[in-house]
Coordinates of C-alpha atoms and ligand atoms in Angstrom, one line a residue:
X101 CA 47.7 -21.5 117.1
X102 CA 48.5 -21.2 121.1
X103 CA 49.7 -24.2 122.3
X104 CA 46.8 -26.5 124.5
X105 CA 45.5 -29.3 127.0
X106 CA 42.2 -30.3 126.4
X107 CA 40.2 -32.6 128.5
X108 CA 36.4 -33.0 129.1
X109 CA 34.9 -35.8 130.9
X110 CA 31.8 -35.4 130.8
X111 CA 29.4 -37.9 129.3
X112 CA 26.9 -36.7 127.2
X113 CA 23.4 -38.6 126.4
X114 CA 21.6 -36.6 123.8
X115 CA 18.1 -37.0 122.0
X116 CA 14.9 -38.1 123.0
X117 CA 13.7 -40.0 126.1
X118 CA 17.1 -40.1 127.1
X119 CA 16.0 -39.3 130.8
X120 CA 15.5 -43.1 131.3
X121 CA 18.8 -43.6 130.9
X122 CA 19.3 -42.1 134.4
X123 CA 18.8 -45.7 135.3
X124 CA 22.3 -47.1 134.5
X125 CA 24.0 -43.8 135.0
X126 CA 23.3 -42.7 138.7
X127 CA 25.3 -45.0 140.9
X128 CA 22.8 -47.9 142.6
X129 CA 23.5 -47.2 146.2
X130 CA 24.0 -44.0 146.7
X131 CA 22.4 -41.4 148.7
X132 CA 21.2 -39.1 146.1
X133 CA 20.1 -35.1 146.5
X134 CA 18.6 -34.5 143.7
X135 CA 18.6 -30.2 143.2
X136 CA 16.0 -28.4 141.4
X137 CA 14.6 -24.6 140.5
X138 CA 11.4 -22.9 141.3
X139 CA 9.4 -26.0 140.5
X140 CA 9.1 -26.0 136.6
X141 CA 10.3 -29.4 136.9
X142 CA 7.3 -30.1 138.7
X143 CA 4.6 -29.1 135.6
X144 CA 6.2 -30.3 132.7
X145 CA 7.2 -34.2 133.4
X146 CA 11.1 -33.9 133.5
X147 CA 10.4 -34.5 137.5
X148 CA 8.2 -37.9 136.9
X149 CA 11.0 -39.4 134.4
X150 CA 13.5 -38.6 136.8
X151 CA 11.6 -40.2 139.6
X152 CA 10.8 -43.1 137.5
X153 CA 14.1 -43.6 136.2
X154 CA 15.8 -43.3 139.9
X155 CA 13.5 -46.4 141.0
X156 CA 14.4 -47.4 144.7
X157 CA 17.4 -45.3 145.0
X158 CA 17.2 -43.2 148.4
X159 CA 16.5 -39.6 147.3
X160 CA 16.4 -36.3 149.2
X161 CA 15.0 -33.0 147.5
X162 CA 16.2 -29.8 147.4
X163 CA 14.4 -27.4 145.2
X164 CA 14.2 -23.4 145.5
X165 CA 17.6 -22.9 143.8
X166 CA 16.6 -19.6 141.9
X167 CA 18.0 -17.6 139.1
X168 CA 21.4 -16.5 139.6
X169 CA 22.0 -19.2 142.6
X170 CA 22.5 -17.5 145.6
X171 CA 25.3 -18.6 148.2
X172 CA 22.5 -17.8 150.9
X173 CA 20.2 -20.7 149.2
X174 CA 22.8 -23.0 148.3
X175 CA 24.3 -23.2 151.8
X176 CA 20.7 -24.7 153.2
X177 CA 21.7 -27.7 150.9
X178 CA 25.2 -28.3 151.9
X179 CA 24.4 -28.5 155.7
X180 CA 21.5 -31.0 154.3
X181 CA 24.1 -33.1 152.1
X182 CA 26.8 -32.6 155.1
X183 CA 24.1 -34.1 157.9
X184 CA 22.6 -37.1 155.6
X185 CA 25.9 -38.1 153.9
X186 CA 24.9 -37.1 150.4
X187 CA 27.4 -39.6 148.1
X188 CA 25.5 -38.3 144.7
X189 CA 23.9 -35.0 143.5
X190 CA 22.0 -35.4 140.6
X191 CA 21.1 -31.5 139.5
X192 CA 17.9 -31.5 137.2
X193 CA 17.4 -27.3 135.8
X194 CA 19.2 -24.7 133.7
X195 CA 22.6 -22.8 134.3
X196 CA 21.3 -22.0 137.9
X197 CA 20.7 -25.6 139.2
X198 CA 23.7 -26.7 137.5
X199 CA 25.6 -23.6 138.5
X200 CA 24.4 -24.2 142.0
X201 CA 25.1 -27.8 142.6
X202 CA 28.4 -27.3 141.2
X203 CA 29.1 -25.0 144.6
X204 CA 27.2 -27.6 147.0
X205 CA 29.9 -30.1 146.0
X206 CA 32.6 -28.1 145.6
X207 CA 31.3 -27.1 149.8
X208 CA 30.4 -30.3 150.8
X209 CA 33.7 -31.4 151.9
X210 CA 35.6 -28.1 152.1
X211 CA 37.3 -26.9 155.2
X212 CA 36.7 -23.4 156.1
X213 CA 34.1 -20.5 154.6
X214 CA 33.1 -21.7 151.4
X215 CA 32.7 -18.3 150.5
X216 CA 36.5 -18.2 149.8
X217 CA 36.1 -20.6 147.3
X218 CA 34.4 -17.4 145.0
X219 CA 36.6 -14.8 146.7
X220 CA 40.0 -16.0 147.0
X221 CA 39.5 -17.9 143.7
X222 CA 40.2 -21.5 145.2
X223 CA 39.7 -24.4 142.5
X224 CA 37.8 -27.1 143.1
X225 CA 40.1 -30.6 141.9
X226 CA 37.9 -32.9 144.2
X227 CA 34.4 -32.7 144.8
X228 CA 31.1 -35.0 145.2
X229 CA 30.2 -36.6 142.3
X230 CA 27.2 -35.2 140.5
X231 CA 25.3 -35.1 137.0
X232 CA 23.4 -33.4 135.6
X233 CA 19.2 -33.4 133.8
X234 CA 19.7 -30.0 131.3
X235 CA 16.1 -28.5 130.9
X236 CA 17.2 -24.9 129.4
X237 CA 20.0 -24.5 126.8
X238 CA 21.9 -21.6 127.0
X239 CA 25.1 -21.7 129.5
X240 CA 26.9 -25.0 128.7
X241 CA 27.4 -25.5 132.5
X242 CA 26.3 -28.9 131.6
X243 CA 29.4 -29.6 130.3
X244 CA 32.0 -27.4 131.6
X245 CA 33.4 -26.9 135.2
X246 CA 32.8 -23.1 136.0
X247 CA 30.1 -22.1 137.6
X248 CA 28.6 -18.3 138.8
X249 CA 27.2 -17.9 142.4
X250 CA 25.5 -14.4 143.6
X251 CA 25.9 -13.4 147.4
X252 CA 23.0 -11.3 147.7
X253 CA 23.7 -10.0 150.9
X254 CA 26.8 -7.9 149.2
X255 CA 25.4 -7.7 145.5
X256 CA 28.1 -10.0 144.3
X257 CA 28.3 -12.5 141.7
X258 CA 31.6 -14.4 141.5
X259 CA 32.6 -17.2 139.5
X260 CA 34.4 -20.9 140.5
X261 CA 35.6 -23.5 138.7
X262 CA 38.6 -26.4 138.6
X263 CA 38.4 -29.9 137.4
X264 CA 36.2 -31.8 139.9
X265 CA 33.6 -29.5 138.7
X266 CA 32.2 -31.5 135.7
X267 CA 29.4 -33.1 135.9
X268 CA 30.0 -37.0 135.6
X269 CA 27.5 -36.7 132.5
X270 CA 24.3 -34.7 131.5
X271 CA 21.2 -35.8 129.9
X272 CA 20.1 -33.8 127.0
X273 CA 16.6 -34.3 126.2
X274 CA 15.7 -31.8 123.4
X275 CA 12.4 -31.9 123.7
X276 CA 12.2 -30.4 127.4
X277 CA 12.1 -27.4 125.3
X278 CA 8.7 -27.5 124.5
X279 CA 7.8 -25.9 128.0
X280 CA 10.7 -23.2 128.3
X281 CA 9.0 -19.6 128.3
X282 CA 10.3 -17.1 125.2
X283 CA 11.9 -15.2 127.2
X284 CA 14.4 -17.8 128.9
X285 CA 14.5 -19.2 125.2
X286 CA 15.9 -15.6 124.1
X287 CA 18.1 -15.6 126.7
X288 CA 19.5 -19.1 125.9
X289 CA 20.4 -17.9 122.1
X290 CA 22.0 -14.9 123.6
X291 CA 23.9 -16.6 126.4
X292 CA 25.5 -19.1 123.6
X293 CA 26.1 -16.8 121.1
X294 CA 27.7 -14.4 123.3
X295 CA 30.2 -17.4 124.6
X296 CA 31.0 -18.0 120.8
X297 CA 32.0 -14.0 120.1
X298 CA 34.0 -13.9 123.9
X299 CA 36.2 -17.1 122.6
X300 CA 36.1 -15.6 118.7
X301 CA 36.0 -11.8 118.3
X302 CA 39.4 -11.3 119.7
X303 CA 42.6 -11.2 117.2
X304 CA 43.5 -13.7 114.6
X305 CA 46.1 -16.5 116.0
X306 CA 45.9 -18.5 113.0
X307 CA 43.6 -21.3 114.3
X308 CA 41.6 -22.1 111.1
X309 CA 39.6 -24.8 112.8
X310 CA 38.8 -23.0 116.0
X311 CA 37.2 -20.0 113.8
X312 CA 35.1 -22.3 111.5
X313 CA 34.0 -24.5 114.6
X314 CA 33.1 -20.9 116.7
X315 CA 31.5 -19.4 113.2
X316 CA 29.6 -22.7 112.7
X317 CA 28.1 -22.4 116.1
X318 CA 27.2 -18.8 115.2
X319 CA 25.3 -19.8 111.5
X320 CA 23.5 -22.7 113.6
X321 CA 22.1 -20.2 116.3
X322 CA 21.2 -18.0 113.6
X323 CA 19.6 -20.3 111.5
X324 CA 17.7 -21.9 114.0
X325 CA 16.8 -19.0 116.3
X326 CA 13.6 -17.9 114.7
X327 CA 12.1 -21.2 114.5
X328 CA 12.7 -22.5 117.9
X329 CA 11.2 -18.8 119.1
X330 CA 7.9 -19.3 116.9
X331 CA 7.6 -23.5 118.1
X332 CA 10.0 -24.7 121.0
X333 CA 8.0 -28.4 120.2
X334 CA 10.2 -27.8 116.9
X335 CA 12.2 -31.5 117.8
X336 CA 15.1 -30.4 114.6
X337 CA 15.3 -27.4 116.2
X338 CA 15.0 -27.9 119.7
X339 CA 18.0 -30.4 118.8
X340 CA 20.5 -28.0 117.0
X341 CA 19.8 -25.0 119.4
X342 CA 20.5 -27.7 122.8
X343 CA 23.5 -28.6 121.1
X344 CA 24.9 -25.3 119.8
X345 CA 24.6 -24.5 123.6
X346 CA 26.5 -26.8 125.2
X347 CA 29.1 -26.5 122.3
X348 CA 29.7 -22.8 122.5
X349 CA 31.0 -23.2 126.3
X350 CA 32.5 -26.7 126.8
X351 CA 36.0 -25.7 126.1
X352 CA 36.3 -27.2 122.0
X353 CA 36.6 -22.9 120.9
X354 CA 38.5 -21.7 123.4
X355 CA 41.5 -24.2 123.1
X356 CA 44.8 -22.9 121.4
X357 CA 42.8 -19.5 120.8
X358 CA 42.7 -15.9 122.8
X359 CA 39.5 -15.1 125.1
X360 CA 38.0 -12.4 125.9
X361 CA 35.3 -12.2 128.5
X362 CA 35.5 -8.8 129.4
X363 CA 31.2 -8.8 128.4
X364 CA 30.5 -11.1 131.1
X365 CA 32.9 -9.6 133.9
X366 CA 30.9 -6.4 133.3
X367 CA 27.0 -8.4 132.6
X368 CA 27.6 -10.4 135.9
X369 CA 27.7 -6.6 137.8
X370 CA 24.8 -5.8 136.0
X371 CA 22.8 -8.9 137.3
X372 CA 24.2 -8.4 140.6
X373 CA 23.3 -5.1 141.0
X374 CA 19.5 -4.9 138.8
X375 CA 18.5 -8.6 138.9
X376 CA 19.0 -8.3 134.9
X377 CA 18.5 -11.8 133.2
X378 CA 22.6 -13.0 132.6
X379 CA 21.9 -13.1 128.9
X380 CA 20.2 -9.6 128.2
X381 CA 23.3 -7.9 130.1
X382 CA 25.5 -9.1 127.5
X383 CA 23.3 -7.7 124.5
X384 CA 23.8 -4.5 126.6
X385 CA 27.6 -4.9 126.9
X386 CA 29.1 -6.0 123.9
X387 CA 28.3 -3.3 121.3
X388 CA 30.0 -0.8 123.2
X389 CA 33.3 -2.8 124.4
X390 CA 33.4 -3.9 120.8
X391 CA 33.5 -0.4 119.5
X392 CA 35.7 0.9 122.1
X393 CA 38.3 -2.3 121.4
X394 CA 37.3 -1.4 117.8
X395 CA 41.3 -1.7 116.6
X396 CA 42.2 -4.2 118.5
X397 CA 39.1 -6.7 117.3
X398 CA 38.5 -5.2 113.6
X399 CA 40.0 -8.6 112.0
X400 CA 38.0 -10.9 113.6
X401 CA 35.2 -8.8 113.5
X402 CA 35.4 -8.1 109.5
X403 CA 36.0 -12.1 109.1
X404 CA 32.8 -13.0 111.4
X405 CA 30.9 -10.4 109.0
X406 CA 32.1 -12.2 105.8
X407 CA 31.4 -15.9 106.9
X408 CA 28.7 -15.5 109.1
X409 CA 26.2 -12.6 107.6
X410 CA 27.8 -12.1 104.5
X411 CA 29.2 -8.9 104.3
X412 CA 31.1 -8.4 101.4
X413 CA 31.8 -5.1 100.3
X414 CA 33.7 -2.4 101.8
X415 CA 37.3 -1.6 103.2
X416 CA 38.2 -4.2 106.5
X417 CA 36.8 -1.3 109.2
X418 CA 33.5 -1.2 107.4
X419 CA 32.7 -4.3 107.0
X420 CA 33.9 -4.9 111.0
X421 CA 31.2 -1.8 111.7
X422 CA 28.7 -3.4 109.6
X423 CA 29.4 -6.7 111.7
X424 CA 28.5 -5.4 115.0
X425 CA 25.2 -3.7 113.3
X426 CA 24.1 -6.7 112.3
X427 CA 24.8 -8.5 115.3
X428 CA 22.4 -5.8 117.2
X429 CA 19.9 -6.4 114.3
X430 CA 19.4 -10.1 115.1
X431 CA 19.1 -9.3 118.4
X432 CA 16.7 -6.2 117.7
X433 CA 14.7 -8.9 115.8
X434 CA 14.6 -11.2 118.7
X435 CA 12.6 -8.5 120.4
X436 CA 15.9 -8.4 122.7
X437 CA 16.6 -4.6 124.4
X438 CA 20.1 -3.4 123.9
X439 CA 20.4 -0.7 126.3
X440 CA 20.4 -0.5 130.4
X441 CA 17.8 2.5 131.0
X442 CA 15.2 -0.2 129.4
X443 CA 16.0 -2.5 132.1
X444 CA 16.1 -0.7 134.7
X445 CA 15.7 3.6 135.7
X446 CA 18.2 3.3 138.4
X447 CA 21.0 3.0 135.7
X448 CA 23.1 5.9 136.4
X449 CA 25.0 4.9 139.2
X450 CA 25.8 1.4 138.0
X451 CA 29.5 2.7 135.6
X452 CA 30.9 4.3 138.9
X453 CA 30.1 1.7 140.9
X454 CA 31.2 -1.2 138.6
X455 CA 34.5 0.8 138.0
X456 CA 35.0 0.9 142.0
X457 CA 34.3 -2.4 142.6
X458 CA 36.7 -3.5 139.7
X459 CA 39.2 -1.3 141.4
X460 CA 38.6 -2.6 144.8
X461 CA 39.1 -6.1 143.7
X462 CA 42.5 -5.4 141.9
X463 CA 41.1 -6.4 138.1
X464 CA 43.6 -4.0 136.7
X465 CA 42.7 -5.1 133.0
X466 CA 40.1 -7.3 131.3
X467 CA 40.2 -9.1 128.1
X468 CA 42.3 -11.0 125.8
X469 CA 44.8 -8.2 126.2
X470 CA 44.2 -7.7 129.6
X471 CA 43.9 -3.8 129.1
X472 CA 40.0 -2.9 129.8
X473 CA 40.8 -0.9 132.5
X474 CA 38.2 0.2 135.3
X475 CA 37.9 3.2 133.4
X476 CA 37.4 2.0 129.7
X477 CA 35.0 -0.4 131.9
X478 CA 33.5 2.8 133.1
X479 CA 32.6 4.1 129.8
X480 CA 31.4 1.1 128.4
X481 CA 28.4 0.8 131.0
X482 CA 28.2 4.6 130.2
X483 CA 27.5 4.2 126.6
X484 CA 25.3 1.5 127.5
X485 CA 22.6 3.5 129.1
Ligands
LIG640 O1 13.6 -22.5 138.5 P1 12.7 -23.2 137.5 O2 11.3 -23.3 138.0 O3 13.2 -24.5 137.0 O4 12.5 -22.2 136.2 C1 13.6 -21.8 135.4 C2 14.0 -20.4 135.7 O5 13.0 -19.6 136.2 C3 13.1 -21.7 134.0 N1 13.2 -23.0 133.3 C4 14.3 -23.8 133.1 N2 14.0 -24.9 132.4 C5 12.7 -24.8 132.1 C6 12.2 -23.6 132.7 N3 10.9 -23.3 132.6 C7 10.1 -24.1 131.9 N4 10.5 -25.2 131.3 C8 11.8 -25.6 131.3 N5 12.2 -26.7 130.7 O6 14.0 -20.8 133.4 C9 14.4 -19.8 134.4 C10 15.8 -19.5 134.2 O7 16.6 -20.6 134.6 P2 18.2 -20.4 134.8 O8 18.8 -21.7 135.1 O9 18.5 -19.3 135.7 O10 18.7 -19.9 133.3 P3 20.1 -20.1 132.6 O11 20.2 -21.5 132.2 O12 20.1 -19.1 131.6 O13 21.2 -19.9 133.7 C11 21.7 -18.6 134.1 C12 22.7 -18.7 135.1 O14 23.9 -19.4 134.6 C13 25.1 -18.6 134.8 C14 24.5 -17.2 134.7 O15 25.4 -16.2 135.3 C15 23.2 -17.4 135.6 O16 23.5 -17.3 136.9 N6 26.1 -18.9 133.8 C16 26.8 -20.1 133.9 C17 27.8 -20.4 133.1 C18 28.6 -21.6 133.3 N7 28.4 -22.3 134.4 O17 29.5 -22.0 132.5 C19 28.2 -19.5 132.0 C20 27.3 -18.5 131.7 O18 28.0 -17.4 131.0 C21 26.5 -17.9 132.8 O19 27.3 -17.0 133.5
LIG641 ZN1 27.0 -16.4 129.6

C-alpha cells in the first residue's frame, strides 16, 4: 500500500426529508445565493423544501447553471455574489451546480482572471463557504473538492480543485430520484462506476481493503442498476445507488492506491468538443485504453472479473479480456452506446485534435504510469469511432 493523508470534511445528511435539516445547517445570518440548473428544481419540490427550510434568511437566486458549467455563466454569479456581499452559497442540483458553485467561491475573492485558476492549475485553500442540496447521483462532487468548468468560447473543459473546495456538508435526500429522467440516471451509474475502475483497474499495490471497498462499490451499482432504471421511486434503491455515488469519488478508494484517469482527460475533450453527456464519453473511452494498456492493467482487470462478474475459468489474459466484455455488456444492457460515430457524425477529426491539444498543453503522459502519450491518446479516440 502507498503511503497516505486522508481528510474529508464534509458533512453528510442522508435519507429522507433530510432537506429540512437545512434549518440548523445554513448559517442564521448570512447572505445566502442559493445556485441552481435549468429549473428542475422548480417542478419537482426540492425548491419549496429548500425555501421552507431557509425561513427568513436573506436569499438571492441564481439559476441557469447548465450542464457542463460554463465559465461564461458562472461569471454572471460571481459579479452578483461580489456586488451583494454573498457570505453563503448553498448549491441545490447535480455535478453541474455543484461543479459550478465550487468555481463562484473559489472566484469570489480571487485577485486576477479567475480563468487562471483552470489554466494555470491554481488550488483553491480558501474559499466562501458553501453546501450543497444533491438532486442527481452520479459525480460525488458533493463530497469531494474538484470540480470541471467548460469555456465555451475555446471548447475547453478544465478541472480545479484544492481544499477549500468542499462543501461544508450535502443533503442527500434519496428520494429526489423519483423525478431524474433515464437518461441522467444512466449517466449517473456510469459516471460512478467509471470513478471506481479509474481508482481500481490500474496495477496491484497490495491494498486489500481499497480493492474490496472499490469492488463493493462496483457489485452495489450492479446490483442495483436495473431496478433504479425500471422505478427511480424504488426508496432501497434510490438509497444504495445515491450512496455508491458519492462513495466512488470522495477520496476513501483512491487513498494509498494508483489512479488512473486517463478516461476522463480524454471524455472531458469529447464533451467539450460534441456536447456529449460526461458519463457516455467514458463508456466510449475505456474499452479501448483498457485494451491498449492491456499488459499493464491485466491483473487488476482478471481480479475485477473474478470478484465482481464471476469469471472463473481461463488463463489470467482471458479472464482480464472477458472482464472488459462484460463490462461493455452491462452497459450494452443499459441501452448505453459505446462508440463516438453514434453520438455524433462529425467524429473524425476529434483523435487529431485531442492529440494537439494534449500536446499544446504539455500533458506528455496520462495515467497511473504517466505513459499515455498524445499518440496512444490518438489511437484510442480512433478506435473509438
Ligand atoms: O439543470 P436542471 O434543470 O436541474 O436539470 C438537470 C440537468 O439537465 C437534470 N437533473 C438534475 N437533478 C434532477 C434533474 N432532473 C430531474 N430531477 C432531478 N432531481 O439533470 C441534468 C444533468 O445534470 P448535471 O448536473 O449536468 O449532471 P451530473 O451530475 O452528471 O454532472 C455532470 C458534470 O459534473 C462533472 C462533469 O464533467 C459534468 O460537467 N463532473 C464532476 C466531478 C467532480 N466534481 O468530482 C467528477 C466527474 O467525473 C465529472 O467530471
Ligand atoms: Zn466522471
Amino acid at each position: 500500500m502507498l503511503n497516505f493523508e486522508f481528510q474529508n470534511p464534509t458533512k453528510i445528511i442522508f435519507g429522507k426529508g433530510q432537506i429540512a435539516k437545512l434549518a440548523k445547517e445554513v448559517p442564521e445570518n448570512a447572505h445566502i445565493l442559493l445556485t441552481y440548473g435549468g429549473g428542475s428544481i422548480k417542478q419537482n419540490g426540492i425548491y419549496e423544501q429548500v425555501m421552507v427550510a431557509l425561513g427568513d434568511r436573506k436569499v438571492t437566486e441564481f439559476g441557469g447553471i447548465e450542464p457542463n458549467p460554463s465559465y461564461e455563466t458562472l461569471m454572471q454569479a460571481v459579479a452578483i455574489a461580489r456586488n451583494q456581499s454573498i457570505d453563503f452559497v448553498l448549491a441545490v442540483g447535480g455535478g453541474s451546480v455543484i461543479d459550478g458553485t465550487k468555481f463562484i467561491v473559489a472566484a469570489i475573492g480571487f485577485e486576477g482572471e479567475p480563468w487562471d485558476i483552470l489554466t494555470k492549475a491554481i488550488r483553491t485553500n480558501t474559499a466562501v463557504p458553501f453546501g450543497t442540496v444533491l438532486t442527481l447521483p452520479a459525480t460525488g462532487s458533493e463530497m469531494n473538492s474538484g470540480a470541471v468548468i467548460t469555456r465555451k468560447s475555446t471548447q475547453e473543459k478544465l478541472s480545479m480543485g484544492g481544499p477549500g473546495l468542499f462543501p461544508k456538508f450535502s443533503v442527500l435526500d434519496p428520494e429526489v430520484i423519483k423525478s431524474i429522467p433515464v437518461r441522467q440516471i444512466k449517466n449517473g451509474i456510469v459516471d460512478a462506476y467509471t470513478h471506481v475502475l479509474e481508482q481500481y483497474i490500474t496495477y496491484p499495490v497490495g491494498a486489500f481493503l481499497q480493492d474490496r471497498i472499490a469492488e463493493s462499490i462496483l457489485q452495489t451499482l450492479v446490483q442495483i442498476a436495473p431496478r433504479i432504471l425500471e422505478n427511480p421511486s424504488d426508496y432501497e434503491a434510490a438509497a444504495n445507488f445515491m450512496w455508491s455515488c458519492t462513495m466512488a469519488l470522495n477520496g476513501l478508494i483512491q487513498k494509498g492506491v494508483p489512479s488512473d484517469w486517463a478516461t476522463h482527460a480524454i471524455g472531458h475533450e469529447l464533451t467539450a468538443l460534441y456536447g456529449i453527456d460526461h458519463a457516455m464519453t467514458l463508456a466510449i473511452v475505456f474499452p479501448h485504453l483498457y485494451a491498449l494498456k492491456f499488459e499493464d492493467k491485466k491483473e487488476k482487470l482478471a481480479q475485477y472479473g473474478e470478484r465482481v462478474w464471476g469469471i472463473n475459468e481461463g488463463t489470467l489474459e482471458e479472464k482480464a479480456q472477458a472482464a472488459i466484455e462484460k463490462t461493455v455488456e452491462f452497459l450494452h444492457n443499459m441501452g448505453v452506446k459505446t462508440r463516438l460515430s453514434e453520438y455524433t457524425e462529425d467524429y473524425a477529426k476529434s483523435a487529431t485534435f485531442i492529440e494537439a491539444r494534449f500536446n499544446e498543453r504539455g500533458w506528455k503522459g496520462l495515467g497511473e504510469r504517466r505513459d499515455v502519450t498524445p499518440e496512444m491518446v490518438k489511437e484510442i479516440v480512433e478506435k473509438s469511432y
